[in-house]
PDB file of C-alpha atoms in Angstrom:
ATOM      1  CA  UNK R  29       0.000   0.000   0.000  1.00 53.00           C
ATOM      2  CA  UNK R  30       2.020   2.926  -1.334  1.00 75.00           C
ATOM      3  CA  UNK R  31      -0.738   5.537  -1.242  1.00 86.00           C
ATOM      4  CA  UNK R  32      -0.749   8.381   1.254  1.00 93.00           C
ATOM      5  CA  UNK R  33      -2.806   7.887   4.422  1.00 95.00           C
ATOM      6  CA  UNK R  34      -6.325   9.243   4.003  1.00 96.00           C
ATOM      7  CA  UNK R  35      -7.639  11.636   6.618  1.00 97.00           C
ATOM      8  CA  UNK R  36     -11.158  13.067   6.774  1.00 98.00           C
ATOM      9  CA  UNK R  37     -11.595  16.107   9.008  1.00 98.00           C
ATOM     10  CA  UNK R  38     -15.072  17.287   9.962  1.00 98.00           C
ATOM     11  CA  UNK R  39     -15.784  20.697  11.459  1.00 95.00           C
ATOM     12  CA  UNK R  40     -15.879  24.429  10.847  1.00 92.00           C
ATOM     13  CA  UNK R  41     -15.374  27.772  12.538  1.00 90.00           C
ATOM     14  CA  UNK R  42     -11.874  28.861  13.532  1.00 88.00           C
ATOM     15  CA  UNK R  43     -10.679  25.484  14.825  1.00 91.00           C
ATOM     16  CA  UNK R  44     -10.636  23.584  11.536  1.00 95.00           C
ATOM     17  CA  UNK R  45      -8.380  25.982   9.569  1.00 95.00           C
ATOM     18  CA  UNK R  46      -5.915  26.112  12.471  1.00 93.00           C
ATOM     19  CA  UNK R  47      -5.535  22.333  12.358  1.00 95.00           C
ATOM     20  CA  UNK R  48      -5.284  22.166   8.575  1.00 97.00           C
ATOM     21  CA  UNK R  49      -2.442  24.677   8.339  1.00 95.00           C
ATOM     22  CA  UNK R  50      -0.187  22.259  10.167  1.00 96.00           C
ATOM     23  CA  UNK R  51      -1.497  19.041   8.690  1.00 97.00           C
ATOM     24  CA  UNK R  52      -1.054  20.075   5.048  1.00 96.00           C
ATOM     25  CA  UNK R  53       2.732  19.981   5.565  1.00 96.00           C
ATOM     26  CA  UNK R  54       2.644  16.184   5.909  1.00 97.00           C
ATOM     27  CA  UNK R  55       2.331  13.530   3.178  1.00 96.00           C
ATOM     28  CA  UNK R  56      -1.341  12.784   3.822  1.00 97.00           C
ATOM     29  CA  UNK R  57      -4.478  12.824   1.671  1.00 97.00           C
ATOM     30  CA  UNK R  58      -6.793  15.380   3.301  1.00 98.00           C
ATOM     31  CA  UNK R  59     -10.553  15.735   2.850  1.00 98.00           C
ATOM     32  CA  UNK R  60     -12.180  18.511   4.866  1.00 98.00           C
ATOM     33  CA  UNK R  61     -15.957  18.339   5.324  1.00 98.00           C
ATOM     34  CA  UNK R  62     -17.180  21.779   6.328  1.00 97.00           C
ATOM     35  CA  UNK R  63     -20.397  23.040   7.893  1.00 94.00           C
ATOM     36  CA  UNK R  64     -22.922  25.062   5.849  1.00 94.00           C
ATOM     37  CA  UNK R  65     -25.073  26.246   8.767  1.00 93.00           C
ATOM     38  CA  UNK R  66     -23.520  29.723   9.147  1.00 90.00           C
ATOM     39  CA  UNK R  67     -26.079  32.520   8.880  1.00 89.00           C
ATOM     40  CA  UNK R  68     -24.209  35.513  10.287  1.00 85.00           C
ATOM     41  CA  UNK R  69     -22.008  38.260   8.857  1.00 86.00           C
ATOM     42  CA  UNK R  70     -20.904  38.241   5.224  1.00 88.00           C
ATOM     43  CA  UNK R  71     -21.840  34.579   4.762  1.00 88.00           C
ATOM     44  CA  UNK R  72     -25.355  35.177   6.037  1.00 89.00           C
ATOM     45  CA  UNK R  73     -25.894  38.152   3.763  1.00 91.00           C
ATOM     46  CA  UNK R  74     -24.698  36.289   0.661  1.00 92.00           C
ATOM     47  CA  UNK R  75     -26.710  33.236   1.651  1.00 91.00           C
ATOM     48  CA  UNK R  76     -29.873  35.319   1.892  1.00 88.00           C
ATOM     49  CA  UNK R  77     -29.268  37.601  -1.096  1.00 89.00           C
ATOM     50  CA  UNK R  78     -28.028  34.975  -3.567  1.00 91.00           C
ATOM     51  CA  UNK R  79     -29.634  31.787  -2.234  1.00 89.00           C
ATOM     52  CA  UNK R  80     -26.313  29.959  -1.991  1.00 91.00           C
ATOM     53  CA  UNK R  81     -24.736  27.984   0.859  1.00 93.00           C
ATOM     54  CA  UNK R  82     -22.740  30.228   3.210  1.00 93.00           C
ATOM     55  CA  UNK R  83     -19.158  30.489   1.886  1.00 94.00           C
ATOM     56  CA  UNK R  84     -17.311  31.766   4.986  1.00 93.00           C
ATOM     57  CA  UNK R  85     -16.205  28.518   6.622  1.00 95.00           C
ATOM     58  CA  UNK R  86     -15.357  27.067   3.207  1.00 96.00           C
ATOM     59  CA  UNK R  87     -13.282  30.173   2.413  1.00 96.00           C
ATOM     60  CA  UNK R  88     -11.257  29.841   5.606  1.00 95.00           C
ATOM     61  CA  UNK R  89     -10.529  26.172   4.931  1.00 97.00           C
ATOM     62  CA  UNK R  90      -9.496  26.876   1.332  1.00 97.00           C
ATOM     63  CA  UNK R  91      -7.121  29.568   2.583  1.00 96.00           C
ATOM     64  CA  UNK R  92      -5.693  27.248   5.244  1.00 96.00           C
ATOM     65  CA  UNK R  93      -4.986  24.499   2.709  1.00 97.00           C
ATOM     66  CA  UNK R  94      -3.761  26.837  -0.031  1.00 96.00           C
ATOM     67  CA  UNK R  95      -0.206  26.872  -1.334  1.00 94.00           C
ATOM     68  CA  UNK R  96       0.107  30.347  -2.830  1.00 92.00           C
ATOM     69  CA  UNK R  97       2.080  33.507  -2.173  1.00 87.00           C
ATOM     70  CA  UNK R  98       1.152  35.075   1.179  1.00 87.00           C
ATOM     71  CA  UNK R  99      -0.123  38.206  -0.560  1.00 90.00           C
ATOM     72  CA  UNK R 100      -2.570  36.150  -2.640  1.00 89.00           C
ATOM     73  CA  UNK R 101      -3.930  34.452   0.469  1.00 90.00           C
ATOM     74  CA  UNK R 102      -4.142  37.818   2.232  1.00 91.00           C
ATOM     75  CA  UNK R 103      -6.118  39.192  -0.717  1.00 91.00           C
ATOM     76  CA  UNK R 104      -8.484  36.201  -0.672  1.00 92.00           C
ATOM     77  CA  UNK R 105      -9.086  36.742   3.053  1.00 92.00           C
ATOM     78  CA  UNK R 106      -9.343  40.537   2.826  1.00 92.00           C
ATOM     79  CA  UNK R 107     -12.445  41.995   4.473  1.00 91.00           C
ATOM     80  CA  UNK R 108     -13.775  45.341   3.308  1.00 91.00           C
ATOM     81  CA  UNK R 109     -14.321  48.031   5.938  1.00 88.00           C
ATOM     82  CA  UNK R 110     -16.003  50.626   3.748  1.00 80.00           C
ATOM     83  CA  UNK R 111     -19.231  52.413   4.637  1.00 75.00           C
ATOM     84  CA  UNK R 112     -21.171  51.024   1.667  1.00 78.00           C
ATOM     85  CA  UNK R 113     -22.675  47.637   0.736  1.00 82.00           C
ATOM     86  CA  UNK R 114     -19.240  46.013   0.553  1.00 83.00           C
ATOM     87  CA  UNK R 115     -18.639  46.623   4.252  1.00 84.00           C
ATOM     88  CA  UNK R 116     -18.088  43.390   6.157  1.00 84.00           C
ATOM     89  CA  UNK R 117     -17.737  41.219   3.073  1.00 91.00           C
ATOM     90  CA  UNK R 118     -14.523  39.282   2.504  1.00 91.00           C
ATOM     91  CA  UNK R 119     -13.178  39.122  -1.026  1.00 95.00           C
ATOM     92  CA  UNK R 120     -13.020  35.329  -0.884  1.00 94.00           C
ATOM     93  CA  UNK R 121     -16.718  35.102  -0.059  1.00 94.00           C
ATOM     94  CA  UNK R 122     -17.546  37.328  -3.021  1.00 96.00           C
ATOM     95  CA  UNK R 123     -15.320  35.285  -5.338  1.00 96.00           C
ATOM     96  CA  UNK R 124     -16.967  32.031  -4.233  1.00 96.00           C
ATOM     97  CA  UNK R 125     -20.389  33.616  -4.766  1.00 95.00           C
ATOM     98  CA  UNK R 126     -19.360  34.797  -8.227  1.00 95.00           C
ATOM     99  CA  UNK R 127     -17.914  31.400  -9.116  1.00 96.00           C
ATOM    100  CA  UNK R 128     -21.135  29.724  -7.977  1.00 95.00           C
ATOM    101  CA  UNK R 129     -23.092  32.040 -10.273  1.00 94.00           C
ATOM    102  CA  UNK R 130     -20.743  31.328 -13.193  1.00 94.00           C
ATOM    103  CA  UNK R 131     -20.656  27.541 -12.771  1.00 93.00           C
ATOM    104  CA  UNK R 132     -24.218  27.188 -11.476  1.00 92.00           C
ATOM    105  CA  UNK R 133     -23.028  24.911  -8.682  1.00 94.00           C
ATOM    106  CA  UNK R 134     -21.506  25.649  -5.257  1.00 96.00           C
ATOM    107  CA  UNK R 135     -19.438  22.466  -5.165  1.00 96.00           C
ATOM    108  CA  UNK R 136     -18.057  23.137  -8.639  1.00 96.00           C
ATOM    109  CA  UNK R 137     -17.170  26.668  -7.509  1.00 97.00           C
ATOM    110  CA  UNK R 138     -15.171  25.248  -4.587  1.00 97.00           C
ATOM    111  CA  UNK R 139     -13.364  22.859  -6.922  1.00 96.00           C
ATOM    112  CA  UNK R 140     -12.385  25.672  -9.286  1.00 96.00           C
ATOM    113  CA  UNK R 141     -11.184  27.877  -6.432  1.00 95.00           C
ATOM    114  CA  UNK R 142      -9.169  24.940  -5.113  1.00 97.00           C
ATOM    115  CA  UNK R 143      -7.269  24.898  -8.420  1.00 96.00           C
ATOM    116  CA  UNK R 144      -6.668  28.654  -8.338  1.00 94.00           C
ATOM    117  CA  UNK R 145      -5.367  28.520  -4.763  1.00 96.00           C
ATOM    118  CA  UNK R 146      -3.398  25.295  -5.285  1.00 96.00           C
ATOM    119  CA  UNK R 147      -5.221  23.685  -2.362  1.00 97.00           C
ATOM    120  CA  UNK R 148      -3.542  20.647  -0.809  1.00 96.00           C
ATOM    121  CA  UNK R 149      -6.528  18.385  -0.322  1.00 96.00           C
ATOM    122  CA  UNK R 150     -10.259  18.345  -0.992  1.00 98.00           C
ATOM    123  CA  UNK R 151     -12.757  20.740   0.545  1.00 98.00           C
ATOM    124  CA  UNK R 152     -16.368  19.584   0.593  1.00 98.00           C
ATOM    125  CA  UNK R 153     -19.455  21.241   2.071  1.00 97.00           C
ATOM    126  CA  UNK R 154     -21.409  19.008   4.451  1.00 96.00           C
ATOM    127  CA  UNK R 155     -24.387  19.479   2.105  1.00 94.00           C
ATOM    128  CA  UNK R 156     -24.975  21.094  -1.294  1.00 88.00           C
ATOM    129  CA  UNK R 157     -27.648  23.347   0.200  1.00 89.00           C
ATOM    130  CA  UNK R 158     -27.912  25.810   3.035  1.00 87.00           C
ATOM    131  CA  UNK R 159     -29.250  24.353   6.247  1.00 93.00           C
ATOM    132  CA  UNK R 160     -30.788  26.065   9.250  1.00 95.00           C
ATOM    133  CA  UNK R 161     -29.527  25.087  12.689  1.00 96.00           C
ATOM    134  CA  UNK R 162     -32.024  25.152  15.566  1.00 97.00           C
ATOM    135  CA  UNK R 163     -31.453  24.638  19.276  1.00 97.00           C
ATOM    136  CA  UNK R 164     -33.920  23.485  21.888  1.00 97.00           C
ATOM    137  CA  UNK R 165     -32.841  25.103  25.151  1.00 96.00           C
ATOM    138  CA  UNK R 166     -33.512  24.069  28.736  1.00 94.00           C
ATOM    139  CA  UNK R 167     -36.964  25.702  29.003  1.00 94.00           C
ATOM    140  CA  UNK R 168     -38.175  24.111  25.762  1.00 95.00           C
ATOM    141  CA  UNK R 169     -37.781  27.262  23.658  1.00 96.00           C
ATOM    142  CA  UNK R 170     -36.484  26.832  20.113  1.00 97.00           C
ATOM    143  CA  UNK R 171     -33.755  29.215  18.972  1.00 96.00           C
ATOM    144  CA  UNK R 172     -33.261  29.279  15.190  1.00 96.00           C
ATOM    145  CA  UNK R 173     -30.082  30.360  13.438  1.00 94.00           C
ATOM    146  CA  UNK R 174     -26.469  29.364  14.051  1.00 93.00           C
ATOM    147  CA  UNK R 175     -25.432  32.924  14.879  1.00 92.00           C
ATOM    148  CA  UNK R 176     -28.216  33.381  17.450  1.00 94.00           C
ATOM    149  CA  UNK R 177     -27.818  30.127  19.404  1.00 94.00           C
ATOM    150  CA  UNK R 178     -24.778  31.108  21.527  1.00 92.00           C
ATOM    151  CA  UNK R 179     -26.605  34.248  22.684  1.00 91.00           C
ATOM    152  CA  UNK R 180     -29.802  32.612  23.968  1.00 88.00           C
ATOM    153  CA  UNK R 181     -28.456  32.727  27.529  1.00 85.00           C
ATOM    154  CA  UNK R 182     -29.869  29.268  28.224  1.00 90.00           C
ATOM    155  CA  UNK R 183     -28.391  25.786  28.335  1.00 93.00           C
ATOM    156  CA  UNK R 184     -28.720  23.819  25.104  1.00 96.00           C
ATOM    157  CA  UNK R 185     -30.587  20.514  25.286  1.00 96.00           C
ATOM    158  CA  UNK R 186     -30.205  19.559  21.654  1.00 97.00           C
ATOM    159  CA  UNK R 187     -29.675  20.976  18.184  1.00 97.00           C
ATOM    160  CA  UNK R 188     -31.298  19.915  14.920  1.00 97.00           C
ATOM    161  CA  UNK R 189     -31.393  20.885  11.253  1.00 97.00           C
ATOM    162  CA  UNK R 190     -34.007  21.900   8.734  1.00 95.00           C
ATOM    163  CA  UNK R 191     -35.118  21.147   6.092  1.00 93.00           C
ATOM    164  CA  UNK R 192     -35.748  17.488   6.852  1.00 86.00           C
ATOM    165  CA  UNK R 193     -34.401  16.336   3.503  1.00 90.00           C
ATOM    166  CA  UNK R 194     -30.700  17.177   3.381  1.00 94.00           C
ATOM    167  CA  UNK R 195     -28.330  15.211   1.197  1.00 91.00           C
ATOM    168  CA  UNK R 196     -24.583  14.908   1.772  1.00 94.00           C
ATOM    169  CA  UNK R 197     -22.271  14.813  -1.211  1.00 96.00           C
ATOM    170  CA  UNK R 198     -21.460  11.352  -2.588  1.00 96.00           C
ATOM    171  CA  UNK R 199     -17.797  12.411  -2.461  1.00 97.00           C
ATOM    172  CA  UNK R 200     -18.090  12.931   1.298  1.00 97.00           C
ATOM    173  CA  UNK R 201     -19.599   9.495   1.822  1.00 97.00           C
ATOM    174  CA  UNK R 202     -16.886   7.874  -0.291  1.00 98.00           C
ATOM    175  CA  UNK R 203     -14.130   9.747   1.569  1.00 98.00           C
ATOM    176  CA  UNK R 204     -15.493   8.626   4.948  1.00 98.00           C
ATOM    177  CA  UNK R 205     -15.703   5.017   3.807  1.00 98.00           C
ATOM    178  CA  UNK R 206     -12.137   5.032   2.455  1.00 97.00           C
ATOM    179  CA  UNK R 207     -10.556   6.992   5.319  1.00 97.00           C
ATOM    180  CA  UNK R 208      -7.762   5.672   7.506  1.00 95.00           C
ATOM    181  CA  UNK R 209      -8.499   8.298  10.165  1.00 97.00           C
ATOM    182  CA  UNK R 210     -11.561  10.471  10.793  1.00 98.00           C
ATOM    183  CA  UNK R 211     -11.055  13.606  12.884  1.00 98.00           C
ATOM    184  CA  UNK R 212     -13.883  15.460  14.610  1.00 97.00           C
ATOM    185  CA  UNK R 213     -13.101  19.033  15.668  1.00 90.00           C
ATOM    186  CA  UNK R 214     -11.732  21.154  17.074  1.00 93.00           C
ATOM    187  CA  UNK R 215     -14.509  23.731  17.002  1.00 92.00           C
ATOM    188  CA  UNK R 216     -17.671  24.991  18.651  1.00 95.00           C
ATOM    189  CA  UNK R 217     -19.518  21.866  19.730  1.00 97.00           C
ATOM    190  CA  UNK R 218     -23.089  22.802  18.880  1.00 97.00           C
ATOM    191  CA  UNK R 219     -22.566  25.272  16.029  1.00 95.00           C
ATOM    192  CA  UNK R 220     -19.526  23.939  14.123  1.00 95.00           C
ATOM    193  CA  UNK R 221     -19.253  20.199  14.791  1.00 96.00           C
ATOM    194  CA  UNK R 222     -22.762  18.843  15.285  1.00 97.00           C
ATOM    195  CA  UNK R 223     -24.256  20.611  12.215  1.00 96.00           C
ATOM    196  CA  UNK R 224     -22.056  18.323  10.102  1.00 96.00           C
ATOM    197  CA  UNK R 225     -22.786  15.170  12.051  1.00 96.00           C
ATOM    198  CA  UNK R 226     -26.551  15.783  11.905  1.00 96.00           C
ATOM    199  CA  UNK R 227     -26.650  15.759   8.108  1.00 96.00           C
ATOM    200  CA  UNK R 228     -28.615  12.563   7.381  1.00 90.00           C
ATOM    201  CA  UNK R 229     -26.469   9.660   6.196  1.00 93.00           C
ATOM    202  CA  UNK R 230     -23.222  11.569   6.764  1.00 96.00           C
ATOM    203  CA  UNK R 231     -23.283  11.145  10.532  1.00 95.00           C
ATOM    204  CA  UNK R 232     -24.317   7.516  10.249  1.00 95.00           C
ATOM    205  CA  UNK R 233     -21.488   6.856   7.815  1.00 97.00           C
ATOM    206  CA  UNK R 234     -19.037   8.208  10.385  1.00 97.00           C
ATOM    207  CA  UNK R 235     -20.533   5.895  13.010  1.00 96.00           C
ATOM    208  CA  UNK R 236     -20.233   2.900  10.689  1.00 97.00           C
ATOM    209  CA  UNK R 237     -16.816   3.708   9.204  1.00 97.00           C
ATOM    210  CA  UNK R 238     -13.967   1.277   9.819  1.00 95.00           C
ATOM    211  CA  UNK R 239     -11.432   4.081  10.293  1.00 96.00           C
ATOM    212  CA  UNK R 240     -10.185   5.141  13.709  1.00 96.00           C
ATOM    213  CA  UNK R 241     -12.105   8.196  14.936  1.00 98.00           C
ATOM    214  CA  UNK R 242     -10.271  10.946  16.794  1.00 98.00           C
ATOM    215  CA  UNK R 243     -11.996  13.785  18.648  1.00 98.00           C
ATOM    216  CA  UNK R 244      -9.866  16.869  19.269  1.00 98.00           C
ATOM    217  CA  UNK R 245     -11.329  18.410  22.389  1.00 97.00           C
ATOM    218  CA  UNK R 246     -11.610  22.176  22.759  1.00 96.00           C
ATOM    219  CA  UNK R 247      -9.117  23.972  24.961  1.00 96.00           C
ATOM    220  CA  UNK R 248     -11.656  26.353  26.484  1.00 95.00           C
ATOM    221  CA  UNK R 249     -15.324  26.194  27.366  1.00 95.00           C
ATOM    222  CA  UNK R 250     -17.640  28.506  25.451  1.00 94.00           C
ATOM    223  CA  UNK R 251     -20.382  30.591  27.011  1.00 90.00           C
ATOM    224  CA  UNK R 252     -23.728  29.941  25.346  1.00 92.00           C
ATOM    225  CA  UNK R 253     -22.635  26.467  24.239  1.00 95.00           C
ATOM    226  CA  UNK R 254     -20.412  24.569  26.656  1.00 96.00           C
ATOM    227  CA  UNK R 255     -20.357  26.581  29.881  1.00 93.00           C
ATOM    228  CA  UNK R 256     -18.696  24.453  32.591  1.00 94.00           C
ATOM    229  CA  UNK R 257     -18.464  21.423  30.255  1.00 97.00           C
ATOM    230  CA  UNK R 258     -15.816  18.834  31.040  1.00 97.00           C
ATOM    231  CA  UNK R 259     -14.150  16.895  28.232  1.00 97.00           C
ATOM    232  CA  UNK R 260     -16.523  13.972  28.776  1.00 98.00           C
ATOM    233  CA  UNK R 261     -19.526  16.309  28.483  1.00 98.00           C
ATOM    234  CA  UNK R 262     -18.405  17.249  24.980  1.00 98.00           C
ATOM    235  CA  UNK R 263     -18.190  13.581  24.009  1.00 98.00           C
ATOM    236  CA  UNK R 264     -21.506  12.728  25.656  1.00 97.00           C
ATOM    237  CA  UNK R 265     -23.282  15.555  23.822  1.00 97.00           C
ATOM    238  CA  UNK R 266     -22.066  14.169  20.502  1.00 97.00           C
ATOM    239  CA  UNK R 267     -23.176  10.665  21.463  1.00 97.00           C
ATOM    240  CA  UNK R 268     -26.607  11.893  22.589  1.00 96.00           C
ATOM    241  CA  UNK R 269     -27.196  13.468  19.190  1.00 96.00           C
ATOM    242  CA  UNK R 270     -25.788  10.592  17.154  1.00 93.00           C
ATOM    243  CA  UNK R 271     -27.253   7.726  19.202  1.00 85.00           C
ATOM    244  CA  UNK R 272     -24.020   5.828  18.742  1.00 93.00           C
ATOM    245  CA  UNK R 273     -20.732   5.762  20.630  1.00 96.00           C
ATOM    246  CA  UNK R 274     -18.171   5.931  17.859  1.00 97.00           C
ATOM    247  CA  UNK R 275     -15.136   7.917  19.064  1.00 98.00           C
ATOM    248  CA  UNK R 276     -12.022   5.800  19.650  1.00 98.00           C
ATOM    249  CA  UNK R 277      -9.516   8.420  20.775  1.00 98.00           C
ATOM    250  CA  UNK R 278      -9.611  11.883  22.310  1.00 98.00           C
ATOM    251  CA  UNK R 279      -6.772  14.400  22.164  1.00 98.00           C
ATOM    252  CA  UNK R 280      -6.597  16.678  25.201  1.00 96.00           C
ATOM    253  CA  UNK R 281      -4.265  19.380  26.446  1.00 95.00           C
ATOM    254  CA  UNK R 282      -1.992  18.800  29.430  1.00 92.00           C
ATOM    255  CA  UNK R 283      -0.271  22.196  29.272  1.00 90.00           C
ATOM    256  CA  UNK R 284      -1.058  24.752  31.953  1.00 90.00           C
ATOM    257  CA  UNK R 285      -2.645  27.858  30.486  1.00 90.00           C
ATOM    258  CA  UNK R 286      -1.061  30.935  32.135  1.00 86.00           C
ATOM    259  CA  UNK R 287      -3.273  32.658  34.701  1.00 88.00           C
ATOM    260  CA  UNK R 288      -2.983  36.029  32.981  1.00 87.00           C
ATOM    261  CA  UNK R 289      -4.327  34.461  29.780  1.00 86.00           C
ATOM    262  CA  UNK R 290      -7.175  32.765  31.644  1.00 90.00           C
ATOM    263  CA  UNK R 291      -8.068  36.103  33.193  1.00 90.00           C
ATOM    264  CA  UNK R 292      -8.636  37.568  29.733  1.00 88.00           C
ATOM    265  CA  UNK R 293     -11.374  34.996  29.175  1.00 91.00           C
ATOM    266  CA  UNK R 294     -13.276  35.731  32.369  1.00 88.00           C
ATOM    267  CA  UNK R 295     -15.431  38.355  30.653  1.00 85.00           C
ATOM    268  CA  UNK R 296     -16.401  35.708  28.076  1.00 87.00           C
ATOM    269  CA  UNK R 297     -17.299  33.301  30.900  1.00 90.00           C
ATOM    270  CA  UNK R 298     -14.819  30.857  29.400  1.00 94.00           C
ATOM    271  CA  UNK R 299     -12.279  28.725  31.232  1.00 94.00           C
ATOM    272  CA  UNK R 300      -9.965  25.797  30.419  1.00 95.00           C
ATOM    273  CA  UNK R 301     -11.793  22.545  29.761  1.00 96.00           C
ATOM    274  CA  UNK R 302     -11.366  20.092  32.635  1.00 95.00           C
ATOM    275  CA  UNK R 303     -10.138  16.777  31.292  1.00 95.00           C
ATOM    276  CA  UNK R 304     -11.870  14.263  33.559  1.00 96.00           C
ATOM    277  CA  UNK R 305      -9.747  11.235  32.750  1.00 96.00           C
ATOM    278  CA  UNK R 306     -11.698   8.700  34.805  1.00 96.00           C
ATOM    279  CA  UNK R 307     -14.909   9.460  32.931  1.00 97.00           C
ATOM    280  CA  UNK R 308     -13.134   9.457  29.567  1.00 98.00           C
ATOM    281  CA  UNK R 309     -11.759   6.002  30.331  1.00 97.00           C
ATOM    282  CA  UNK R 310     -15.250   4.882  31.416  1.00 97.00           C
ATOM    283  CA  UNK R 311     -16.462   5.929  27.972  1.00 97.00           C
ATOM    284  CA  UNK R 312     -13.905   3.532  26.507  1.00 97.00           C
ATOM    285  CA  UNK R 313     -11.699   6.222  25.011  1.00 98.00           C
ATOM    286  CA  UNK R 314      -7.992   6.139  24.372  1.00 97.00           C
ATOM    287  CA  UNK R 315      -6.721   9.449  25.779  1.00 97.00           C
ATOM    288  CA  UNK R 316      -3.777  11.205  24.130  1.00 97.00           C
ATOM    289  CA  UNK R 317      -2.344  14.152  26.032  1.00 96.00           C
ATOM    290  CA  UNK R 318      -0.057  16.837  24.712  1.00 95.00           C
ATOM    291  CA  UNK R 319       1.195  20.364  25.194  1.00 95.00           C
ATOM    292  CA  UNK R 320      -0.915  21.772  22.400  1.00 96.00           C
ATOM    293  CA  UNK R 321      -1.664  25.381  23.371  1.00 95.00           C
ATOM    294  CA  UNK R 322      -0.676  28.328  21.203  1.00 92.00           C
ATOM    295  CA  UNK R 323      -1.374  32.041  21.644  1.00 86.00           C
ATOM    296  CA  UNK R 324      -2.421  34.110  18.632  1.00 83.00           C
ATOM    297  CA  UNK R 325      -3.010  37.799  19.286  1.00 79.00           C
ATOM    298  CA  UNK R 326      -3.870  36.987  22.884  1.00 77.00           C
ATOM    299  CA  UNK R 327      -6.339  34.248  21.901  1.00 85.00           C
ATOM    300  CA  UNK R 328      -5.905  30.614  22.865  1.00 91.00           C
ATOM    301  CA  UNK R 329      -5.659  28.274  19.897  1.00 93.00           C
ATOM    302  CA  UNK R 330      -4.454  24.743  19.283  1.00 95.00           C
ATOM    303  CA  UNK R 331      -0.793  24.616  18.329  1.00 96.00           C
ATOM    304  CA  UNK R 332      -1.156  23.703  14.660  1.00 95.00           C
ATOM    305  CA  UNK R 333       2.331  22.213  14.309  1.00 96.00           C
ATOM    306  CA  UNK R 334       2.236  20.153  17.495  1.00 97.00           C
ATOM    307  CA  UNK R 335      -1.263  18.792  16.866  1.00 97.00           C
ATOM    308  CA  UNK R 336      -0.438  17.973  13.243  1.00 97.00           C
ATOM    309  CA  UNK R 337       2.685  16.084  14.346  1.00 97.00           C
ATOM    310  CA  UNK R 338       0.678  14.042  16.853  1.00 97.00           C
ATOM    311  CA  UNK R 339      -1.970  13.261  14.244  1.00 97.00           C
ATOM    312  CA  UNK R 340       0.651  12.180  11.719  1.00 96.00           C
ATOM    313  CA  UNK R 341       2.264   9.813  14.212  1.00 94.00           C
ATOM    314  CA  UNK R 342      -1.186   8.428  15.033  1.00 94.00           C
ATOM    315  CA  UNK R 343      -2.063   7.812  11.386  1.00 93.00           C
ATOM    316  CA  UNK R 344       1.299   6.121  10.781  1.00 90.00           C
ATOM    317  CA  UNK R 345       0.669   3.801  13.711  1.00 86.00           C
ATOM    318  CA  UNK R 346      -2.802   3.043  12.387  1.00 78.00           C
ATOM    319  CA  UNK R 347      -1.740   2.351   8.797  1.00 75.00           C
ATOM    320  CA  UNK R 348       1.166   0.178   9.977  1.00 74.00           C
ATOM    321  CA  UNK R 349      -1.257  -1.774  12.164  1.00 71.00           C
ATOM    322  CA  UNK R 350      -3.603  -2.330   9.213  1.00 63.00           C
ATOM    323  CA  UNK R 351      -0.750  -3.466   6.972  1.00 60.00           C
TER     324      UNK R 351
END
């Protein structure tokens, strides 16, 4: 078996691009499956005005996997700050919208942009259509819209998608079936990860896939989504929505986050995720620990190089075991 190891990564938001920037440096075959539930900002406006899936998360993943001059990537990611209708739009979102109009197909538009940006891997939307994410909160109220859910001020009981009939791409299903490793996260649990897993068939394919499944746990809790969640609570929430226990391995941080950095998150009601090892072991998970914290402009992020290295070693172990 001389082919490169095949990795499928499922997620969205800021966490997925961070991971991909490190992973693209390794000899692996990457397929990124990206959420299309975003309804805020530039993506939300284009989604509503042009009736296309939201391009923002896709744009960020394309940029992360691109192999072009830094100035070209900076241009693609440029966000206008004018006082007219362009304000708030990123150039990449507009280009994806234009390419969708030219080709008549959002997936085709992504494929063409992947060529232009010399993307190392495949980028696939979780569905060919826009979906609406809804959350049922603790008092039974339904909050509709991905951008509104974190601001409900109430604990989330469950999230679900509309319309009822949502089809994943055949390419996504094939990639999941052929994968050597499937990675879930990192990213906002209810608004970046679960919207992918709840796409009919796609989530079930992940459950049924023969590949090892790795969950990269968030470094910090998130007010409006995972306030006071332990690592096991993240896993349990995924299981409760999927009705199957499919994760084999969880990657957690063992590095102490400096107190002065934690203090910056107090206003956001966020704190480091507590990794409750006993409960993780009870869930039957293999736990991998690492010093995987990085600071970017004062924000806590996963260390893209360290996490990518750990993933590559894991996939080598897995492919050698299979051989």
